[in-house]
Amino acid sequence: MRAGTILRTVWLIAAVGFMLLPVYAMLVVASAPDDTDLRGLVFNGFHLPENIGLLFGEGNLPTYLRNSLILCVGTGVLDVIFSAAAGYAMAQLSFPGRRVLFALVIGTLALTPMVLVIPVFLIVKELGWVNTFQGMMVPGMISAFGVFLVRQFALGIPKELLLAARVDGAGEFRIFARIAVPLLKPALITLFLVHFLAQWDNLLWPLIVANEQELWPLPVGLANFQSEVGFNYHLTTTAALVTAVPPFILMVALQRYYVAGLTFGGLKR
Amino acid sequence: MSVLGRVRARPQATAGVALTLPVAVFFVVFWLVPFLAAIYLSFTDYEMAGTPNWIGFANYERMFADPGFLNSAWITVVYTVCTVVPTIVLALLVAVPLSRPGRLNRRLRALVMIPAVMPLAATSMVWVIIYSDRGLANTLLGLVGIDPQSWLTSSDLAIWALVVMVVWKSMGLFVIILTAGLQALPGEVYEAAAIDGSGAVTTFTRITLPLLRRTLLFVLVISVAGSMQAFVPAFLLTGGGPADATQVLPYYIWANAFPYEHMGYAAAMGMVLLAAMVIVSALQFGFLKGGDE
């Protein structure tokens, strides 16, 4: 091996090792029997199953986990449905208001949630949705990212295919459901994944709109976790680990779509 | 338009409207109206109880005499620069060798995804432990003979503790994006460069960087925007403290709006943050577009 290759390999292994060190430390502390050793370097037995059992036995973690799953799967599915319909229509159908809608969707991409949370909270309050699931879910239900992603993808559907279906007498809704949706499947999976991961990590909005513990998703629960278990470091870490598991499983199962979602906009289009 | 086209135009219009209507209503109710309402609120003295009264530019004038706002704005600038620059440089240093083919690299690329998909909330809790008195940070410092530090409770160190965590968290993500960008570059250019005897550094600065411009712009824009509106790390790691040392602007806006219910004032600060973000992204696009010609 040439010196350059060796150097490069050593650098890469060191860099990736360093990036994994906090993850490793998480695993060590989450498996500890108590919180006497927080260095996270050496396993002191493997008590992870007991720790998880403890959290599921008496803590509120199962509630947080359930709430997070309802929130993420619920809004994820809705985002996929509505973005698929709107993205396809904006790419392939001519209808009045198409340009205005496109401008509206693109415009929202530039807005920061810090500007919107206050008035959206007031709207949700007006609707009587404070401390409800719909209050947590509806405002974040559709993302401009999703509509835009599907639209860009739907621009690639051959016009001839749709025209042929029309000549055969298929209705527009049938064409959408039977021809467009199957072709859009990769984009829709990517959208679901991106939406799920973002929603899984959404702390700000549930923090604002839900102050009943029964409704808290994992990020809000974790934020209050230390008081709940008497500031028990190793169990807090176990809870963090549990929070990281569903995104990790999704990423392993849908790795290809994950990279596609991350790089959308970064590569040539 | 042909007869067939005219016959077909109407069902298309109906379907188009029907398919986009939910999204259109949603964006009007939850984006456009709130945006206009936020502009209006920023000119009022609205507190959660009571009605909004028009007070003109008073909120905006107040900001520039408010030490809390000026402190937060400055911390946000420091936080943004100090998270974005090291993250992108480090991510590039890892992504360039990592994007080369090979079995080891493929495995390492899979491993990099682990920190990238860690939820920020979970990451923050783990780093609270890393920064604790007996945690990993002090253990590693001890190895090189430095005394243990109180990372999260020292007003000098807390902001840097936050920065290190965010750099770590974003790096995995950016390594993946940059690696994908690098792998999409045309291989022939590199073969030609190798034949011409171009060295590694020359190849990197003359070929890789210019070709990667679009991906770099994307990474830069999302990381700057992400840092400017970052709320979670400050909320979870330090609660804005100690003594406001990590009170980034999004945290200050949230604190004013919700715990303190100064909604009008918070809306005005949100507008300033938005304006800053728009200006900064415009500068980034202008800067990198300039290189296009």
CSV table of C-alpha atoms in Angstrom, one decimal, chain A residues 26-27 30 48-56 60-66 68-69 196 200 218-219 222 225 234-249, chain B residues 117-119 121-123 125-126:
chain,number,residue,atom,x,y,z
A,26,MET,CA,-24.7,6.3,25.1
A,27,LEU,CA,-24.9,2.5,24.8
A,30,ALA,CA,-27.7,3.2,29.0
A,48,LEU,CA,-29.9,-2.5,29.2
A,49,PRO,CA,-32.9,-4.9,29.2
A,50,GLU,CA,-33.5,-4.3,32.9
A,51,ASN,CA,-33.2,-0.6,32.4
A,52,ILE,CA,-35.6,-0.6,29.5
A,53,GLY,CA,-37.9,-2.8,31.5
A,54,LEU,CA,-37.8,-0.4,34.4
A,55,LEU,CA,-38.7,2.5,32.2
A,56,PHE,CA,-41.6,0.7,30.6
A,60,ASN,CA,-44.2,7.6,31.4
A,61,LEU,CA,-42.0,6.5,28.6
A,62,PRO,CA,-44.6,4.1,27.0
A,63,THR,CA,-47.0,7.0,26.9
A,64,TYR,CA,-44.5,9.3,25.2
A,65,LEU,CA,-43.6,6.6,22.8
A,66,ARG,CA,-47.2,5.9,21.9
A,68,SER,CA,-44.8,10.0,19.2
A,69,LEU,CA,-45.9,7.1,17.0
A,196,PHE,CA,-41.4,10.9,10.1
A,200,TRP,CA,-40.0,12.5,15.6
A,218,LEU,CA,-40.8,11.8,23.3
A,219,PRO,CA,-38.8,15.0,22.8
A,222,LEU,CA,-37.2,13.6,27.5
A,225,PHE,CA,-37.3,13.3,32.1
A,234,HIS,CA,-28.2,6.2,33.4
A,235,LEU,CA,-32.0,5.9,33.0
A,236,THR,CA,-32.2,9.2,31.1
A,237,THR,CA,-29.6,7.8,28.7
A,238,THR,CA,-31.6,4.6,28.4
A,239,ALA,CA,-34.6,6.7,27.4
A,240,ALA,CA,-32.6,8.6,24.9
A,241,LEU,CA,-31.5,5.3,23.4
A,242,VAL,CA,-35.1,4.1,23.2
A,243,THR,CA,-35.9,7.4,21.4
A,244,ALA,CA,-33.2,6.8,18.9
A,245,VAL,CA,-34.3,3.2,18.0
A,246,PRO,CA,-37.3,3.9,15.7
A,247,PRO,CA,-35.5,6.4,13.4
A,248,PHE,CA,-32.6,4.0,13.3
A,249,ILE,CA,-34.8,1.0,12.2
B,117,VAL,CA,-30.3,9.8,12.3
B,118,MET,CA,-29.9,10.3,16.1
B,119,PRO,CA,-32.9,12.5,17.1
B,121,ALA,CA,-33.6,15.4,21.6
B,122,ALA,CA,-31.8,12.1,22.3
B,123,THR,CA,-28.5,13.5,21.2
B,125,MET,CA,-29.6,14.1,26.6
B,126,VAL,CA,-26.6,12.0,25.8
